Coordinates of C-alpha atoms in Angstrom, one line a residue:
M510 CA 98.7 -213.2 -107.4
T511 CA 98.0 -216.3 -106.5
P512 CA 97.5 -216.7 -102.5
A513 CA 101.1 -218.5 -102.5
E514 CA 102.2 -215.1 -103.9
L515 CA 100.6 -213.5 -100.7
S516 CA 102.3 -215.9 -97.9
Q517 CA 105.3 -215.0 -99.5
A518 CA 105.0 -211.3 -99.3
L519 CA 103.7 -211.8 -95.8
H520 CA 106.0 -213.7 -94.4
A521 CA 108.5 -210.9 -96.1
V522 CA 107.0 -208.4 -94.4
L523 CA 107.2 -210.1 -91.5
T524 CA 111.0 -210.8 -91.8
S525 CA 111.6 -207.1 -92.5
A526 CA 109.5 -205.9 -89.6
V527 CA 111.8 -208.1 -87.6
A528 CA 115.2 -207.3 -89.0
D529 CA 114.2 -203.7 -88.6
G530 CA 113.0 -204.1 -84.8
A531 CA 109.6 -203.1 -85.3
V532 CA 108.6 -206.7 -84.0
S533 CA 110.0 -207.9 -81.1
L534 CA 110.4 -211.5 -81.6
A535 CA 113.4 -214.0 -82.1
A536 CA 114.6 -215.0 -86.0
D537 CA 113.0 -218.8 -85.2
D538 CA 110.1 -217.7 -84.3
V539 CA 108.7 -216.2 -87.9
P540 CA 107.0 -219.0 -89.4
A541 CA 108.5 -220.5 -92.6
S542 CA 104.9 -219.8 -94.4
V543 CA 101.9 -217.6 -94.1
A544 CA 98.7 -219.1 -94.3
V545 CA 95.7 -217.4 -95.9
E546 CA 92.4 -218.4 -96.3
R547 CA 88.9 -216.3 -97.9
P548 CA 87.4 -214.4 -95.9
R549 CA 83.6 -216.3 -94.7
Q550 CA 82.3 -212.8 -95.7
R551 CA 83.4 -211.6 -99.8
E552 CA 82.9 -207.6 -98.5
H553 CA 86.1 -208.0 -95.9
G554 CA 88.3 -208.6 -98.3
D555 CA 89.9 -211.3 -100.6
W556 CA 92.2 -213.1 -98.0
A557 CA 92.5 -213.0 -94.6
T558 CA 95.4 -214.1 -91.9
N559 CA 95.6 -214.6 -88.4
V560 CA 99.0 -214.2 -87.9
A561 CA 99.3 -211.5 -85.9
L562 CA 96.7 -213.5 -82.9
Q563 CA 99.5 -216.4 -83.5
L564 CA 102.5 -213.9 -83.0
A565 CA 101.4 -211.1 -80.1
K566 CA 102.4 -213.2 -78.0
K567 CA 105.7 -213.8 -78.5
A568 CA 105.8 -210.6 -79.5
G569 CA 105.0 -209.0 -76.5
V570 CA 102.3 -206.9 -78.1
P571 CA 98.4 -207.0 -78.2
P572 CA 97.8 -208.7 -81.7
R573 CA 95.6 -205.9 -83.2
A574 CA 99.0 -203.5 -82.3
L575 CA 101.3 -206.2 -84.1
A576 CA 98.4 -206.4 -87.3
D577 CA 98.9 -202.5 -87.8
V578 CA 102.5 -203.0 -88.0
L579 CA 102.3 -205.9 -90.7
A580 CA 99.4 -203.9 -92.4
E581 CA 100.8 -200.8 -92.8
R582 CA 103.7 -202.7 -95.0
L583 CA 101.7 -204.6 -96.4
R584 CA 99.8 -201.8 -98.1
S585 CA 103.2 -201.3 -99.9
V586 CA 103.0 -204.5 -101.7
S587 CA 102.6 -204.4 -105.5
G588 CA 99.2 -205.6 -106.1
V589 CA 97.7 -204.9 -102.4
S590 CA 94.9 -202.5 -102.9
A591 CA 93.8 -202.0 -99.2
V592 CA 94.3 -204.0 -96.0
E593 CA 92.3 -203.9 -92.8
V594 CA 92.4 -204.9 -89.4
A595 CA 89.6 -206.7 -88.2
G596 CA 88.3 -207.5 -84.9
P597 CA 90.8 -208.7 -82.3
G598 CA 93.7 -208.9 -84.9
F599 CA 92.9 -210.0 -88.1
L600 CA 94.1 -208.7 -91.1
N601 CA 91.8 -208.4 -94.1
I602 CA 93.6 -208.1 -97.2
S603 CA 91.8 -206.6 -101.2
L604 CA 94.0 -206.9 -104.3
D605 CA 93.9 -204.8 -107.0
T606 CA 91.8 -206.6 -110.2
A607 CA 94.7 -206.8 -112.1
A608 CA 96.9 -208.9 -109.4
A609 CA 93.4 -211.2 -108.4
G610 CA 93.0 -211.9 -112.2
E611 CA 96.4 -212.6 -113.0
L612 CA 95.8 -215.4 -111.3
A613 CA 93.8 -217.0 -114.1
R614 CA 96.7 -216.8 -116.6
T615 CA 98.8 -219.1 -113.7
V616 CA 96.1 -221.8 -113.4
V617 CA 95.7 -222.2 -116.9
E618 CA 99.8 -222.3 -117.4
A619 CA 100.6 -224.4 -114.1
G620 CA 97.6 -227.2 -115.6
P621 CA 97.1 -230.4 -114.7
A622 CA 99.9 -229.3 -111.6
Y623 CA 97.8 -226.4 -110.3
G624 CA 96.5 -227.6 -106.6
R625 CA 99.9 -229.8 -105.6
N626 CA 101.2 -228.6 -103.0
T627 CA 104.3 -229.9 -100.7
T628 CA 102.1 -230.0 -97.2
L629 CA 103.2 -233.3 -96.5
E630 CA 106.4 -233.5 -98.5
G631 CA 109.0 -236.4 -97.1
Q632 CA 106.1 -238.3 -95.4
R633 CA 105.4 -242.2 -95.8
I634 CA 102.1 -243.3 -95.7
N635 CA 100.9 -246.6 -95.8
L636 CA 96.7 -246.3 -96.6
E637 CA 95.1 -249.1 -96.0
F638 CA 91.4 -249.5 -97.0
V639 CA 88.9 -252.0 -98.1
S640 CA 90.2 -255.1 -96.7
A641 CA 87.2 -256.9 -97.4
N642 CA 87.3 -261.0 -96.5
P643 CA 87.6 -262.6 -99.7
T644 CA 84.1 -264.9 -99.1
G645 CA 82.2 -262.9 -101.5
P646 CA 81.7 -259.8 -103.5
L647 CA 82.8 -256.7 -102.4
H648 CA 80.1 -254.8 -100.5
I649 CA 78.0 -251.3 -99.8
G650 CA 80.7 -250.5 -97.0
G651 CA 83.8 -251.7 -98.2
V652 CA 82.8 -250.1 -101.5
R653 CA 82.6 -246.3 -99.8
W654 CA 86.0 -247.0 -97.9
A655 CA 86.5 -248.0 -101.8
A656 CA 86.0 -244.4 -103.2
V657 CA 87.5 -242.6 -99.9
G658 CA 90.2 -244.3 -99.6
D659 CA 91.7 -243.9 -103.1
S660 CA 90.5 -240.2 -103.3
L661 CA 92.6 -239.6 -100.1
A662 CA 95.2 -241.1 -101.3
R663 CA 95.4 -239.0 -104.3
M664 CA 95.5 -236.0 -102.8
L665 CA 98.0 -237.1 -100.2
Q666 CA 100.1 -237.5 -103.5
A667 CA 99.1 -234.5 -104.3
S668 CA 100.2 -233.2 -100.8
G669 CA 103.5 -234.1 -101.2
A670 CA 103.5 -237.9 -99.1
E671 CA 104.5 -240.8 -100.5
V672 CA 101.5 -242.8 -100.8
A673 CA 101.2 -247.1 -101.0
R674 CA 97.5 -247.8 -101.1
E675 CA 97.5 -251.7 -98.9
Y676 CA 94.6 -254.2 -99.3
Y677 CA 95.1 -257.1 -96.1
F678 CA 94.4 -259.3 -97.9
N679 CA 92.1 -261.8 -95.0
D680 CA 92.9 -265.1 -95.6
H681 CA 93.5 -267.0 -92.2
G682 CA 91.2 -267.9 -89.8
A683 CA 88.3 -269.6 -89.5
Q684 CA 86.1 -267.1 -91.9
I685 CA 87.5 -268.8 -94.4
D686 CA 87.0 -272.2 -93.3
R687 CA 83.5 -271.8 -93.3
F688 CA 83.6 -270.0 -96.8
A689 CA 85.6 -273.5 -98.2
R690 CA 82.5 -275.5 -96.0
S691 CA 79.8 -273.9 -98.1
L692 CA 81.1 -274.2 -101.2
L693 CA 82.2 -278.0 -101.0
A694 CA 78.5 -278.4 -99.4
V695 CA 76.9 -276.4 -102.4
A696 CA 79.0 -278.3 -105.0
R697 CA 77.5 -281.4 -103.4
G698 CA 74.0 -280.5 -103.7
Q699 CA 73.5 -279.8 -100.1
D700 CA 72.4 -276.6 -98.8
A701 CA 75.1 -274.3 -97.1
P702 CA 76.0 -275.0 -93.3
E703 CA 73.6 -272.9 -90.9
D704 CA 77.3 -270.6 -90.4
G705 CA 78.2 -270.4 -93.6
Y706 CA 77.8 -268.2 -96.9
G707 CA 74.6 -268.2 -99.2
G708 CA 73.8 -266.8 -102.3
Q709 CA 74.4 -267.6 -105.8
Y710 CA 77.4 -266.6 -106.0
I711 CA 78.9 -269.3 -103.6
G712 CA 77.3 -271.7 -106.6
D713 CA 79.2 -269.7 -109.5
I714 CA 82.4 -270.5 -107.8
A715 CA 81.6 -273.8 -106.5
A716 CA 80.7 -274.7 -110.5
Q717 CA 84.1 -272.8 -111.6
V718 CA 86.4 -275.0 -109.2
L719 CA 84.7 -278.4 -110.6
A720 CA 85.4 -276.1 -113.9
D721 CA 88.7 -275.7 -113.3
A722 CA 89.5 -279.0 -111.8
A723 CA 88.3 -281.3 -115.3
T724 CA 89.4 -278.6 -117.6
A725 CA 93.6 -279.0 -116.1
G726 CA 92.3 -282.4 -115.7
E727 CA 93.1 -283.3 -112.0
P728 CA 91.2 -285.4 -109.7
D729 CA 86.9 -284.2 -109.2
P730 CA 87.8 -282.9 -105.7
L731 CA 84.3 -284.3 -104.7
S732 CA 85.8 -287.7 -105.4
L733 CA 89.1 -286.5 -102.9
P734 CA 88.6 -287.0 -99.0
E735 CA 86.7 -284.5 -97.1
D736 CA 89.5 -282.9 -95.6
E737 CA 91.6 -282.8 -99.6
A738 CA 88.5 -281.0 -101.0
Q739 CA 87.6 -278.8 -98.3
E740 CA 91.4 -277.1 -99.6
V741 CA 90.9 -278.0 -102.9
F742 CA 87.8 -275.5 -102.8
R743 CA 89.5 -273.4 -100.3
S744 CA 92.6 -272.6 -102.3
R745 CA 91.1 -272.2 -105.3
G746 CA 87.7 -271.0 -104.3
V747 CA 89.4 -267.8 -102.2
E748 CA 91.7 -267.3 -105.8
L749 CA 88.5 -267.0 -107.6
M750 CA 86.9 -264.7 -105.0
F751 CA 89.8 -262.2 -104.6
A752 CA 90.1 -262.6 -108.4
E753 CA 86.5 -261.1 -108.4
I754 CA 87.0 -258.5 -106.3
K755 CA 90.3 -257.0 -107.8
Q756 CA 88.6 -256.6 -111.3
A757 CA 85.4 -255.2 -109.1
L758 CA 87.6 -252.8 -107.4
H759 CA 90.0 -252.0 -110.8
D760 CA 86.7 -251.4 -112.9
F761 CA 85.8 -248.5 -110.2
R762 CA 88.8 -246.9 -111.2
V763 CA 90.5 -249.1 -107.3
D764 CA 93.8 -250.0 -107.4
F765 CA 96.4 -251.1 -104.8
D766 CA 100.1 -250.7 -104.5
V767 CA 100.6 -254.1 -102.5
Y768 CA 98.1 -256.8 -101.8
F769 CA 99.7 -258.3 -98.5
H770 CA 98.2 -261.9 -96.8
E771 CA 97.8 -262.1 -93.5
D772 CA 98.1 -266.3 -93.9
S773 CA 102.0 -265.0 -94.8
L774 CA 102.2 -263.1 -90.8
H775 CA 101.8 -266.6 -89.9
R776 CA 103.7 -268.6 -91.8
S777 CA 107.1 -266.3 -91.8
G778 CA 107.5 -266.0 -87.6
A779 CA 106.2 -262.9 -87.9
V780 CA 104.0 -263.2 -85.4
E781 CA 106.4 -264.5 -82.8
R782 CA 108.7 -261.8 -83.7
A783 CA 106.4 -259.4 -82.7
I784 CA 105.0 -260.9 -79.6
A785 CA 109.4 -261.2 -78.6
R786 CA 109.7 -257.6 -79.5
L787 CA 107.0 -257.1 -77.0
R788 CA 108.5 -259.0 -74.2
E789 CA 111.7 -257.4 -74.6
L790 CA 109.9 -253.8 -73.8
G791 CA 108.5 -255.0 -71.1
H792 CA 104.5 -255.5 -71.9
V793 CA 104.0 -258.9 -72.1
F794 CA 103.0 -261.1 -69.2
E795 CA 102.0 -264.5 -68.3
A796 CA 98.6 -265.5 -66.9
D797 CA 96.3 -268.2 -66.5
G798 CA 98.3 -269.9 -69.0
A799 CA 97.8 -267.6 -71.8
V800 CA 99.9 -264.8 -73.0
W801 CA 99.4 -261.1 -72.7
L802 CA 99.6 -257.6 -73.8
R803 CA 99.6 -255.5 -70.9
T804 CA 97.7 -252.8 -72.9
T805 CA 95.5 -250.7 -70.1
E806 CA 99.0 -249.0 -68.8
L807 CA 98.3 -248.0 -72.2
G808 CA 95.2 -246.8 -73.1
D809 CA 92.9 -249.7 -73.5
D810 CA 89.8 -250.6 -71.1
R811 CA 92.0 -254.2 -70.4
D812 CA 94.9 -255.8 -71.1
R813 CA 94.9 -258.5 -74.5
V814 CA 95.6 -261.7 -74.7
I815 CA 98.5 -262.4 -77.9
V816 CA 98.7 -266.4 -77.5
R817 CA 95.6 -268.5 -76.0
S818 CA 96.1 -271.5 -73.1
D819 CA 95.4 -273.7 -76.2
G820 CA 99.3 -272.2 -77.8
M821 CA 97.1 -270.5 -80.1
P822 CA 97.3 -266.9 -81.5
A823 CA 94.7 -265.0 -80.7
Y824 CA 93.2 -262.3 -83.4
I825 CA 95.1 -259.5 -82.2
A826 CA 98.6 -261.1 -82.3
G827 CA 98.3 -260.8 -86.5
D828 CA 97.6 -257.1 -85.6
L829 CA 100.8 -256.5 -83.4
A830 CA 103.0 -258.5 -86.2
Y831 CA 101.1 -257.3 -89.7
Y832 CA 101.2 -253.1 -87.8
L833 CA 105.7 -253.7 -87.4
D834 CA 105.5 -255.1 -90.2
K835 CA 104.4 -252.3 -91.6
R836 CA 106.9 -249.7 -89.7
E837 CA 109.7 -251.8 -90.6
R838 CA 108.6 -251.3 -94.6
G839 CA 109.5 -247.5 -93.2
F840 CA 106.3 -246.3 -93.3
D841 CA 106.3 -243.1 -90.8
R842 CA 102.5 -243.1 -90.8
V843 CA 100.3 -246.2 -90.9
V844 CA 96.7 -244.9 -91.7
I845 CA 94.0 -247.5 -91.6
M846 CA 90.4 -247.3 -92.5
L847 CA 87.8 -249.8 -90.5
G848 CA 83.9 -250.1 -91.1
A849 CA 81.7 -248.7 -88.2
D850 CA 81.7 -251.8 -86.5
H851 CA 84.9 -251.7 -85.7
H852 CA 84.9 -248.4 -83.3
G853 CA 85.3 -250.4 -80.2
Y854 CA 89.0 -251.6 -81.9
I855 CA 90.6 -248.6 -81.9
G856 CA 91.7 -248.5 -77.9
R857 CA 93.4 -251.6 -78.3
M858 CA 95.4 -250.6 -81.8
M859 CA 96.4 -247.5 -80.5
A860 CA 98.0 -249.3 -77.0
M861 CA 99.7 -251.5 -79.3
C862 CA 100.7 -248.7 -81.0
A863 CA 102.4 -247.0 -77.8
A864 CA 103.4 -250.7 -76.6
F865 CA 105.7 -250.5 -79.7
G866 CA 107.1 -246.8 -78.8
D867 CA 104.8 -245.0 -81.3
T868 CA 102.7 -242.2 -80.8
P869 CA 99.5 -243.2 -81.5
G870 CA 97.2 -240.8 -83.8
V871 CA 100.7 -240.0 -85.7
N872 CA 102.1 -243.2 -86.4
L873 CA 99.2 -244.7 -86.3
E874 CA 95.4 -242.9 -87.7
I875 CA 92.7 -245.0 -87.5
L876 CA 89.9 -243.7 -89.5
I877 CA 85.8 -245.1 -88.8
G878 CA 83.3 -245.0 -91.9
Q879 CA 79.6 -245.2 -91.4
L880 CA 77.2 -246.9 -92.8
V881 CA 75.6 -246.3 -96.3
N882 CA 71.7 -247.1 -97.2
L883 CA 71.0 -247.2 -101.0
V884 CA 67.3 -245.8 -101.3
R885 CA 65.2 -246.5 -104.9
D886 CA 61.9 -245.4 -105.0
G887 CA 61.6 -244.2 -102.0
E888 CA 62.3 -247.7 -100.3
P889 CA 65.8 -249.5 -98.7
L890 CA 67.6 -251.0 -101.1
R891 CA 68.2 -254.6 -98.4
M892 CA 69.6 -257.4 -101.0
S893 CA 71.8 -258.0 -104.1
K894 CA 70.6 -260.3 -106.4
R895 CA 73.5 -262.1 -107.2
A896 CA 75.2 -262.5 -103.0
G897 CA 71.2 -262.3 -101.8
T898 CA 72.3 -260.9 -98.4
I899 CA 74.0 -257.6 -99.2
V900 CA 74.1 -254.7 -101.5
T901 CA 77.4 -255.2 -103.6
I902 CA 79.7 -252.6 -105.4
D903 CA 78.1 -254.4 -108.9
D904 CA 74.4 -253.2 -107.3
L905 CA 75.7 -249.5 -106.9
V906 CA 78.0 -248.6 -110.3
G907 CA 74.8 -251.0 -112.3
A908 CA 72.6 -248.5 -111.2
V909 CA 74.7 -245.3 -111.5
G910 CA 77.7 -245.4 -113.1
V911 CA 81.1 -245.3 -111.8
D912 CA 81.5 -241.6 -111.7
A913 CA 78.0 -241.0 -109.5
A914 CA 78.8 -243.7 -107.3
R915 CA 82.1 -242.5 -106.4
Y916 CA 81.7 -238.5 -106.4
S917 CA 78.2 -239.8 -104.0
L918 CA 80.5 -242.0 -101.8
A919 CA 83.4 -239.7 -101.3
R920 CA 81.6 -235.8 -101.1
S921 CA 80.4 -236.8 -97.1
S922 CA 81.7 -236.9 -94.1
T923 CA 82.5 -240.8 -93.6
D924 CA 81.8 -240.3 -89.7
S925 CA 78.2 -239.5 -90.7
M926 CA 75.8 -242.2 -91.9
I927 CA 74.8 -241.5 -95.6
D928 CA 71.7 -242.0 -97.5
L929 CA 72.0 -242.2 -101.4
D930 CA 69.6 -242.3 -103.6
L931 CA 69.6 -243.4 -106.8
D932 CA 67.4 -242.2 -108.5
L933 CA 68.8 -238.9 -108.3
L934 CA 72.1 -240.2 -109.6
A935 CA 70.8 -241.2 -112.2
R936 CA 69.1 -238.2 -113.4
A937 CA 70.5 -235.3 -115.8
T938 CA 69.6 -232.3 -112.8
N939 CA 71.1 -229.9 -110.6
E940 CA 69.8 -231.9 -108.1
N941 CA 72.5 -234.6 -108.8
P942 CA 75.8 -233.2 -107.2
V943 CA 78.0 -235.1 -109.4
F944 CA 76.1 -233.7 -112.8
Y945 CA 76.1 -230.5 -111.5
V946 CA 80.1 -230.8 -111.3
Q947 CA 80.4 -232.2 -114.4
Y948 CA 78.4 -230.3 -116.2
A949 CA 80.0 -227.1 -115.4
H950 CA 83.1 -228.4 -116.8
A951 CA 81.4 -229.7 -119.9
R952 CA 80.2 -225.7 -120.2
T953 CA 83.5 -224.5 -119.7
V954 CA 84.9 -226.9 -122.8
N955 CA 82.0 -226.0 -125.5
V956 CA 82.8 -222.2 -124.2
G957 CA 85.8 -222.9 -125.5
R958 CA 84.4 -225.0 -128.5
N959 CA 82.6 -221.9 -129.1
A960 CA 85.4 -219.3 -129.0
A961 CA 87.8 -221.3 -130.7
D962 CA 85.5 -220.8 -133.8
L963 CA 84.8 -217.7 -133.8
G964 CA 88.4 -216.5 -133.5
V965 CA 88.8 -215.5 -129.6
R966 CA 92.8 -216.9 -128.6
R967 CA 94.1 -216.5 -125.8
E968 CA 97.3 -216.0 -127.0
D969 CA 96.5 -213.3 -128.5
G970 CA 95.8 -211.2 -125.3
F971 CA 95.4 -211.3 -122.1
D972 CA 94.3 -208.1 -119.5
P973 CA 94.0 -209.4 -116.2
S974 CA 92.3 -205.9 -115.1
L975 CA 89.4 -206.7 -117.3
L976 CA 87.8 -208.7 -114.7
D977 CA 86.6 -206.3 -112.3
H978 CA 82.7 -207.8 -112.4
V979 CA 81.9 -209.4 -109.0
T980 CA 81.5 -212.5 -110.3
E981 CA 84.6 -213.3 -111.7
G982 CA 86.0 -211.9 -108.1
T983 CA 84.4 -214.6 -106.6
L984 CA 85.4 -217.0 -109.0
L985 CA 89.1 -216.0 -108.6
A986 CA 88.5 -216.6 -105.0
L987 CA 87.4 -219.2 -105.5
L988 CA 90.3 -220.8 -107.9
G989 CA 93.1 -218.9 -105.6
D990 CA 91.7 -221.1 -102.7
F991 CA 91.8 -224.8 -104.3
G992 CA 95.8 -225.8 -103.1
R993 CA 94.1 -225.0 -99.9
V994 CA 91.3 -227.1 -99.9
V995 CA 93.7 -230.1 -101.0
A996 CA 96.0 -229.3 -98.5
Q997 CA 93.5 -229.7 -96.2
A998 CA 91.5 -232.6 -97.3
A999 CA 94.5 -234.2 -96.8
E1000 CA 96.7 -233.3 -93.6
L1001 CA 92.7 -233.6 -92.0
R1002 CA 92.1 -236.9 -94.2
E1003 CA 88.8 -235.9 -95.4
P1004 CA 88.6 -235.8 -98.8
H1005 CA 84.9 -235.0 -98.5
R1006 CA 86.3 -231.2 -99.1
V1007 CA 87.5 -231.2 -102.6
A1008 CA 83.6 -232.8 -103.2
R1009 CA 81.6 -230.1 -101.7
Y1010 CA 84.8 -227.1 -103.2
L1011 CA 84.2 -228.4 -107.0
E1012 CA 80.2 -227.9 -105.8
E1013 CA 80.9 -224.5 -105.0
L1014 CA 82.8 -223.8 -107.6
A1015 CA 80.5 -224.9 -110.4
G1016 CA 78.0 -222.8 -109.2
A1017 CA 80.1 -219.9 -109.1
Y1018 CA 80.7 -220.5 -112.7
H1019 CA 77.7 -220.8 -113.5
K1020 CA 76.5 -217.3 -111.9
W1021 CA 79.6 -215.8 -113.9
Y1022 CA 78.5 -217.4 -117.0
D1023 CA 74.6 -216.2 -116.6
Q1024 CA 76.0 -212.3 -116.9
R1025 CA 79.3 -212.4 -118.7
R1026 CA 80.1 -213.4 -122.4
V1027 CA 83.5 -215.3 -123.6
T1028 CA 82.0 -215.1 -127.0
P1029 CA 81.3 -211.6 -129.5
F1030 CA 77.7 -210.9 -129.6
G1031 CA 76.5 -210.0 -132.8
D1032 CA 78.7 -207.6 -134.7
E1033 CA 80.5 -207.2 -132.2
V1034 CA 84.5 -207.1 -132.4
V1035 CA 86.9 -209.7 -130.8
D1036 CA 89.0 -207.6 -128.0
D1037 CA 91.0 -208.2 -125.2
V1038 CA 88.2 -208.5 -122.9
H1039 CA 86.3 -211.6 -124.9
R1040 CA 90.3 -213.1 -124.1
T1041 CA 90.8 -212.2 -121.2
R1042 CA 87.6 -214.0 -119.7
L1043 CA 88.2 -217.3 -122.4
W1044 CA 91.8 -217.3 -119.4
L1045 CA 89.1 -217.7 -116.5
N1046 CA 87.0 -219.7 -118.1
D1047 CA 89.6 -222.1 -119.0
A1048 CA 91.5 -221.4 -115.4
T1049 CA 87.9 -223.2 -114.3
R1050 CA 87.9 -225.7 -116.7
Q1051 CA 91.1 -226.7 -115.0
V1052 CA 90.4 -226.8 -112.1
L1053 CA 87.2 -228.8 -112.2
A1054 CA 89.3 -231.0 -114.0
N1055 CA 92.0 -231.4 -111.4
G1056 CA 89.5 -231.7 -108.6
L1057 CA 87.7 -234.0 -110.6
D1058 CA 90.7 -236.4 -111.0
L1059 CA 91.3 -236.4 -107.6
L1060 CA 88.0 -238.0 -106.6
G1061 CA 88.5 -240.6 -109.5
V1062 CA 85.9 -239.0 -111.6
S1063 CA 85.7 -238.4 -115.3
A1064 CA 85.6 -234.5 -116.4
P1065 CA 83.4 -235.1 -119.6
E1066 CA 83.5 -232.5 -122.6
R1067 CA 80.6 -233.2 -123.6
M1068 CA 76.9 -233.8 -121.7

């Protein structure tokens, strides 16, 4: 019996109790589904639910009284071996061995689809992450968002949502001008401006701009007037830098559905249209020669200038236009992932959301990610050989590989700062979490190979009642919990939950492997015990593979 099947059984029990008057609830008060989860302590049963606590007030009875009614009926459900009422009204449910073991076949037959769910079905989500300025290589903070953002997108999709991964291309503003001036100066053999960008990559790009012009038979950019030369280095330099960022992300297994250019908002008139919309809604006023957005009435700490007194739009004007554009493209939810230095940005963004008549925290969500520190030989890794002042995606991937980099960045809550020990992540030991999980998967594959060599075939027999060892009960309970973990990770925007789940599953599998043999030993004859355990082995392999895929990490067959 799967958790979904148990949930359906609970729903049926509740519905029948309402229908025959044993529970005084209106039909509309019966939830569409009843949530079940694993108890914290294994001895409390296989699954638990708090549905009696949720519905007792509406039913007009104490929670334990309602729980008693449901427990009595649930005990007669096929596959349920025991139901206990605990605490204020929890139902602790134990399944008989055969019903619990049947899950192994369910997982294997579902294959890659196991764990997928429909909790977010019908939602259209625009997920914006990374969005690094195209003025230098992707730094370690952006790499964290690449790993977390792409993993989150996979989990949202696995939960039924329609997701667009979006990269906001910051190609408008002062930082791009400083980048262009830096390239031009270095191309002339001069130092970059004091407020410009440094590092070997500036020289590399400047040289490439000159080489590309020569190859195309174009005038030498250095022979052009100052404004024209700077424009050549700006347009071509940004193009080259962004191509490098896109390639680095692709190699990191992160690709975007939309690359949105900030400059297009200003060229298309989208900024003016957004301001006009807010003016119609009564949130815009003029003072001191500037145009303001009245955000203090919407939760912000002060009103915001959107057009300065010189007629130039302030930075927030682009945000207004960009948010409106996303909503007009049909997205129900806009999720933006920002670095720790943007924490003060939340108030104005939520006020902007409210100004358009939307609900902050629903139509607009902002996730803040904390800093990442790289450590090698016990010392912080402070800068890149190529970028000069930052640690880049290439530094991390070059040190530990894509799998370890993605997994280690996604396995911690984004609201906590993390230290990544590069020495640890490069080791093939159980202390390395990604190795620990990947090794468990490789071990399941190896068990399957050995079983095939010795004539153990799943299709020749399956008796779930034979999965009666405590390690098998623990493993089955974890396998059954996978779908709930995926749904919760998607709903809470916390992909690290899947990584931590996989580590727990790997640990349970290793313990089972140490105590239960899939292949015959010595003169043993192959029987249903071996075949049934192979089903459990292969079910674990499938869930490990599915979970690693949600994190964008490979599931190796040999290590």
